[in-house]
PDB file of C-alpha atoms in Angstrom:
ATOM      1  CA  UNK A 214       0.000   0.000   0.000  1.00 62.00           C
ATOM      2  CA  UNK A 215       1.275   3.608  -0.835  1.00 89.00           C
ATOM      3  CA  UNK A 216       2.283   5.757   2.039  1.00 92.00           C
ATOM      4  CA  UNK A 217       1.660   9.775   1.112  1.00 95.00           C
ATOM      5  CA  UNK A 218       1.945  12.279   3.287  1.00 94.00           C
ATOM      6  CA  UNK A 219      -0.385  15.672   2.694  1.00 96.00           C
ATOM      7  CA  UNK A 220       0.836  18.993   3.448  1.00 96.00           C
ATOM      8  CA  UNK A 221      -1.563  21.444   3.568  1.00 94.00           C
ATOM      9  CA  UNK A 222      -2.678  25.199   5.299  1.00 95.00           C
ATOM     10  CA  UNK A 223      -5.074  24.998   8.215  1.00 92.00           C
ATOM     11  CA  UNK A 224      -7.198  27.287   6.001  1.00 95.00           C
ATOM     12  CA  UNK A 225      -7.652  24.634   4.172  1.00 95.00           C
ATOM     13  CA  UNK A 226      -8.207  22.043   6.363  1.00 96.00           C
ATOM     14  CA  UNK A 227     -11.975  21.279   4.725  1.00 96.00           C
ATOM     15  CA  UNK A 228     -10.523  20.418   1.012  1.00 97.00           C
ATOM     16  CA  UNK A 229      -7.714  18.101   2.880  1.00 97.00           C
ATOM     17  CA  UNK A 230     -10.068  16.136   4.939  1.00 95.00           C
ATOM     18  CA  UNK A 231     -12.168  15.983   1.496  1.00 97.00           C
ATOM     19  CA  UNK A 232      -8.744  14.722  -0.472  1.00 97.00           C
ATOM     20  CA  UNK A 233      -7.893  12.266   2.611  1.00 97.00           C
ATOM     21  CA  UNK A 234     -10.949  10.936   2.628  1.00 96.00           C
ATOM     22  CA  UNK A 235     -10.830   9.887  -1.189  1.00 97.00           C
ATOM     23  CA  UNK A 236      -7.103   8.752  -1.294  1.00 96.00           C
ATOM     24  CA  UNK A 237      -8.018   6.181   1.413  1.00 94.00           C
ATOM     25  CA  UNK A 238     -10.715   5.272  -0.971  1.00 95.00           C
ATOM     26  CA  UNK A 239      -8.691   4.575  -3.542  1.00 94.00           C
ATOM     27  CA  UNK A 240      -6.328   2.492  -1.133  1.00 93.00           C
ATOM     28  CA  UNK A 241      -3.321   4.618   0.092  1.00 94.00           C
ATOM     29  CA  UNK A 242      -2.540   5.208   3.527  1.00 94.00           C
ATOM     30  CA  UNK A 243      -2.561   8.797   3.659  1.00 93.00           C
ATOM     31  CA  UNK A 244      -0.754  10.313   6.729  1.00 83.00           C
ATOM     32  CA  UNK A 245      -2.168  13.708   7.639  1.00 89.00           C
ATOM     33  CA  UNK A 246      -1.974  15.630  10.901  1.00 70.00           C
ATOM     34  CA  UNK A 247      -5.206  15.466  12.153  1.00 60.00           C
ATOM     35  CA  UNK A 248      -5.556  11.947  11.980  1.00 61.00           C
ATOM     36  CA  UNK A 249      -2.173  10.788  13.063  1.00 61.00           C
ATOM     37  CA  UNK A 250      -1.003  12.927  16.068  1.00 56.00           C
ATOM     38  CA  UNK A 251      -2.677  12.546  19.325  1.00 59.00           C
ATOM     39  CA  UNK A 252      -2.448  14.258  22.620  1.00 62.00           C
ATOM     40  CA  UNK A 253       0.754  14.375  24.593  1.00 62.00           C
ATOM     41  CA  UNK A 254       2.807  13.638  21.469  1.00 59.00           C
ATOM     42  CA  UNK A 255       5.479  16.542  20.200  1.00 54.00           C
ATOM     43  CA  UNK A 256       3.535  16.999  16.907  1.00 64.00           C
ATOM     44  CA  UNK A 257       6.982  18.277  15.005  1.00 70.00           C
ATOM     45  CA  UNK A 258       9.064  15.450  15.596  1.00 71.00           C
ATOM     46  CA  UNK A 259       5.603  13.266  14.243  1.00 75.00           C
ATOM     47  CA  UNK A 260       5.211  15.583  10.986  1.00 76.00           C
ATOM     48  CA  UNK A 261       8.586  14.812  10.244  1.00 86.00           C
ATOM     49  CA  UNK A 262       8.334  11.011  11.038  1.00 89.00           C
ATOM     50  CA  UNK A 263       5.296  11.023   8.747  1.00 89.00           C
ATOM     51  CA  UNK A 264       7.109  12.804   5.668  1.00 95.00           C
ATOM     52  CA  UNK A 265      10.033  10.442   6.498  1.00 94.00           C
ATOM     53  CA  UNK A 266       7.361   7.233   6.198  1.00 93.00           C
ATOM     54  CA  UNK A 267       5.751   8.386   3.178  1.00 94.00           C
ATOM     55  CA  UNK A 268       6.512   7.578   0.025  1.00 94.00           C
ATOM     56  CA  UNK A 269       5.820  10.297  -1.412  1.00 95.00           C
ATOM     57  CA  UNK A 270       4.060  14.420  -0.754  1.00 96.00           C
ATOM     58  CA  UNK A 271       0.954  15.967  -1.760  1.00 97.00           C
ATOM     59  CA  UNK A 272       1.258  19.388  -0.981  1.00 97.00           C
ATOM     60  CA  UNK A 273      -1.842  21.800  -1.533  1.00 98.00           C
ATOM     61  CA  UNK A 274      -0.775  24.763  -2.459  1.00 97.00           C
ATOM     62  CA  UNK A 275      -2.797  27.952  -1.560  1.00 98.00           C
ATOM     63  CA  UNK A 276      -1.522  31.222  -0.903  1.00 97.00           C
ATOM     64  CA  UNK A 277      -2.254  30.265   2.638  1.00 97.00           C
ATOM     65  CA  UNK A 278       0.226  27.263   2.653  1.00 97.00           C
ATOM     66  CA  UNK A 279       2.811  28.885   0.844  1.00 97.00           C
ATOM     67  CA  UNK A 280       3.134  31.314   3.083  1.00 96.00           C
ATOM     68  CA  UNK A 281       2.496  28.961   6.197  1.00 95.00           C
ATOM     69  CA  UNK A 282       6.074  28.573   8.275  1.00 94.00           C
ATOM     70  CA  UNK A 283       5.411  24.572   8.569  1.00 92.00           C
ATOM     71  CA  UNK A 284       4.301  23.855   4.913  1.00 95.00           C
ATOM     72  CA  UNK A 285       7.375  25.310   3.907  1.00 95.00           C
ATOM     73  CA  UNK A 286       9.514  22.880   6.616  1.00 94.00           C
ATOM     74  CA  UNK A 287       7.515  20.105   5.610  1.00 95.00           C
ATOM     75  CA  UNK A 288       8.348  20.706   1.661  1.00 96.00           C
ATOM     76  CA  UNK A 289      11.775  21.377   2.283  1.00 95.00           C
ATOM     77  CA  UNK A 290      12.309  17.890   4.541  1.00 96.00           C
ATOM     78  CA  UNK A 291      10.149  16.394   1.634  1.00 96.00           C
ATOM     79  CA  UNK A 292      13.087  17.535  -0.887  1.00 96.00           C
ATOM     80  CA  UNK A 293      15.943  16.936   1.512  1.00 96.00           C
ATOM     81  CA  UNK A 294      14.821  13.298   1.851  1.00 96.00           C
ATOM     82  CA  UNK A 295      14.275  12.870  -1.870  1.00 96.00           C
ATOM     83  CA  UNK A 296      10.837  12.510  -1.819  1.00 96.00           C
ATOM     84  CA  UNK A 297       8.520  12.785  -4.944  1.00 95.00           C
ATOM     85  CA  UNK A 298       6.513  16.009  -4.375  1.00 96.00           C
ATOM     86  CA  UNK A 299       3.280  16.295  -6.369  1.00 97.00           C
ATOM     87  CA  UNK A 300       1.574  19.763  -6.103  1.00 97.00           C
ATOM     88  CA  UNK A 301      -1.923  20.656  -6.338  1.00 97.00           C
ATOM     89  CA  UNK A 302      -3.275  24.267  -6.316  1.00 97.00           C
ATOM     90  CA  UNK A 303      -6.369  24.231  -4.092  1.00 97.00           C
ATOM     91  CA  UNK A 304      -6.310  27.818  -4.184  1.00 97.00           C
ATOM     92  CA  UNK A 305      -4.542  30.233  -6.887  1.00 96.00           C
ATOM     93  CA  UNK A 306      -1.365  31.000  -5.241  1.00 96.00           C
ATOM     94  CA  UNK A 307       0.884  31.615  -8.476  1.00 93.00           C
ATOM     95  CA  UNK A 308       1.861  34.982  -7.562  1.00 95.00           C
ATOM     96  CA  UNK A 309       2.779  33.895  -3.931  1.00 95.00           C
ATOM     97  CA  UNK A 310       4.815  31.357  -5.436  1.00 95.00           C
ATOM     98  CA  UNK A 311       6.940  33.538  -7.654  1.00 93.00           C
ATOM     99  CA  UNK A 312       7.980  35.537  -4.586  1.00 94.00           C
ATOM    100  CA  UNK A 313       8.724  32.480  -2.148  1.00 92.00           C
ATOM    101  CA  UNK A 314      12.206  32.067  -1.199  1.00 88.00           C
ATOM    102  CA  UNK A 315      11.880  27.987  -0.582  1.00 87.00           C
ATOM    103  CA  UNK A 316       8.777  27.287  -3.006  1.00 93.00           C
ATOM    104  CA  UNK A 317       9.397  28.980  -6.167  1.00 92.00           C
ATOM    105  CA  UNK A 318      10.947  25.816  -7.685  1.00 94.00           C
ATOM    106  CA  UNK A 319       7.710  24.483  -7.539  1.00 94.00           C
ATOM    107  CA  UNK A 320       6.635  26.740 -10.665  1.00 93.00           C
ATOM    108  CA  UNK A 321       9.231  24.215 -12.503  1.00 94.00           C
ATOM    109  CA  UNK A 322       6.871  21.316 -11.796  1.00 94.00           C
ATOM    110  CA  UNK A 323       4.076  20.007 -13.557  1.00 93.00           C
ATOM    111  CA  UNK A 324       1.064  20.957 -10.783  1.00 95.00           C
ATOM    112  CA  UNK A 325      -2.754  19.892 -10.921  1.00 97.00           C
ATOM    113  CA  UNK A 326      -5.386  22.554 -10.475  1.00 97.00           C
ATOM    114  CA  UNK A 327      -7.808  21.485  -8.543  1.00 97.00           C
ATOM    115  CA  UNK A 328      -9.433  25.214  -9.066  1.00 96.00           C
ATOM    116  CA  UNK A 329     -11.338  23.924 -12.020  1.00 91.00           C
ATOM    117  CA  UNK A 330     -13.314  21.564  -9.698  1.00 95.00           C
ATOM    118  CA  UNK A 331     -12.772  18.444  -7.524  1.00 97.00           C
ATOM    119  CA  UNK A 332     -14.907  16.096  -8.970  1.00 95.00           C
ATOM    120  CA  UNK A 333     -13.213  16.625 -12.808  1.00 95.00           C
ATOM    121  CA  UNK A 334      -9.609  16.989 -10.839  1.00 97.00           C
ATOM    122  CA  UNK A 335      -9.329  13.922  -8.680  1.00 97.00           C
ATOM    123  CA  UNK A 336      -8.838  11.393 -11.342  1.00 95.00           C
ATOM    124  CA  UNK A 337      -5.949  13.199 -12.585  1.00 95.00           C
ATOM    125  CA  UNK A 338      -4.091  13.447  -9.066  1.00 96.00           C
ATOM    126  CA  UNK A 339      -4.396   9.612  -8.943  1.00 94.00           C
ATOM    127  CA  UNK A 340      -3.327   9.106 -12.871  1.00 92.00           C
ATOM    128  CA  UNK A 341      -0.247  11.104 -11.552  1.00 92.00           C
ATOM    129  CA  UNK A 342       0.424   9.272  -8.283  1.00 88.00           C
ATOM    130  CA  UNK A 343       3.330   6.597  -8.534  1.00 81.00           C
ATOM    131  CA  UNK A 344       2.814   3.197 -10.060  1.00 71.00           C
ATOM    132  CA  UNK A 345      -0.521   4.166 -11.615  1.00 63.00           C
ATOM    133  CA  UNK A 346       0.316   5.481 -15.247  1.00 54.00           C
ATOM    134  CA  UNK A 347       0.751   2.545 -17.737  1.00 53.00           C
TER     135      UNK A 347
END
């Protein structure tokens, strides 16, 4: 089973629970904050744990996350331990992008817009994820 880890803005919280929700559908085991750490654990050291488990990041870009202090330490551990990042704008955050110091390389990779609708989207994110295209 695929391990991916979602990195996302509190803002945003709604559309991850809604993109959790359908990845364990489709059989990953999605790792995601709000599910995985409980009380009395030190929730850095188990963000980092979870990107380290993963196979592989979904990060849902927004001008909220890019912009968030712990997406950005999440994406940059993501990269630092090789890890296939695939980005999906949940929000149009282009412009925020172009001006971010740690995420700008991210305008280099292929992203998914998931501004043009879920339902029409979704299919595509899990064409894209790895081991699925022929």
């Amino acid at each position: 089973m695929k391990r991916v880890f979602i990195s996302y803005s509190r803002r945003n919280k709604a559309f991850a629970e809604l993109l959790a929700r359908d990845l364990d559908d489709a059989g990953l085991q999605v790792w995601i904050d709000f599910r995985q750490i409980i009380g009395g654990e030190l929730w850095q050291n188990e963000i980092y744990r979870g990107i380290e488990r993963s196979e592989f990041v979904i990060f849902c870009m927004s001008p909220d996350s890019v912009k968030s202090e712990w997406c950005n330490k999440e994406i940059v551990a993501a990269r630092e331990q090789d890890k296939l990042i695939i980005p999906i704008m949940v929000v149009n955050a282009y412009d925020d992008l172009q001006q971010s110091e740690n995420l700008s390389w991210i305008l280099n990779v292929h992203f998914i817009d998931f501004t043009k609708g879920y339902e029409q989207t979704f299919p595509e994110l899990l064409n894209a994820l790895p081991g699925s295209r022929p």
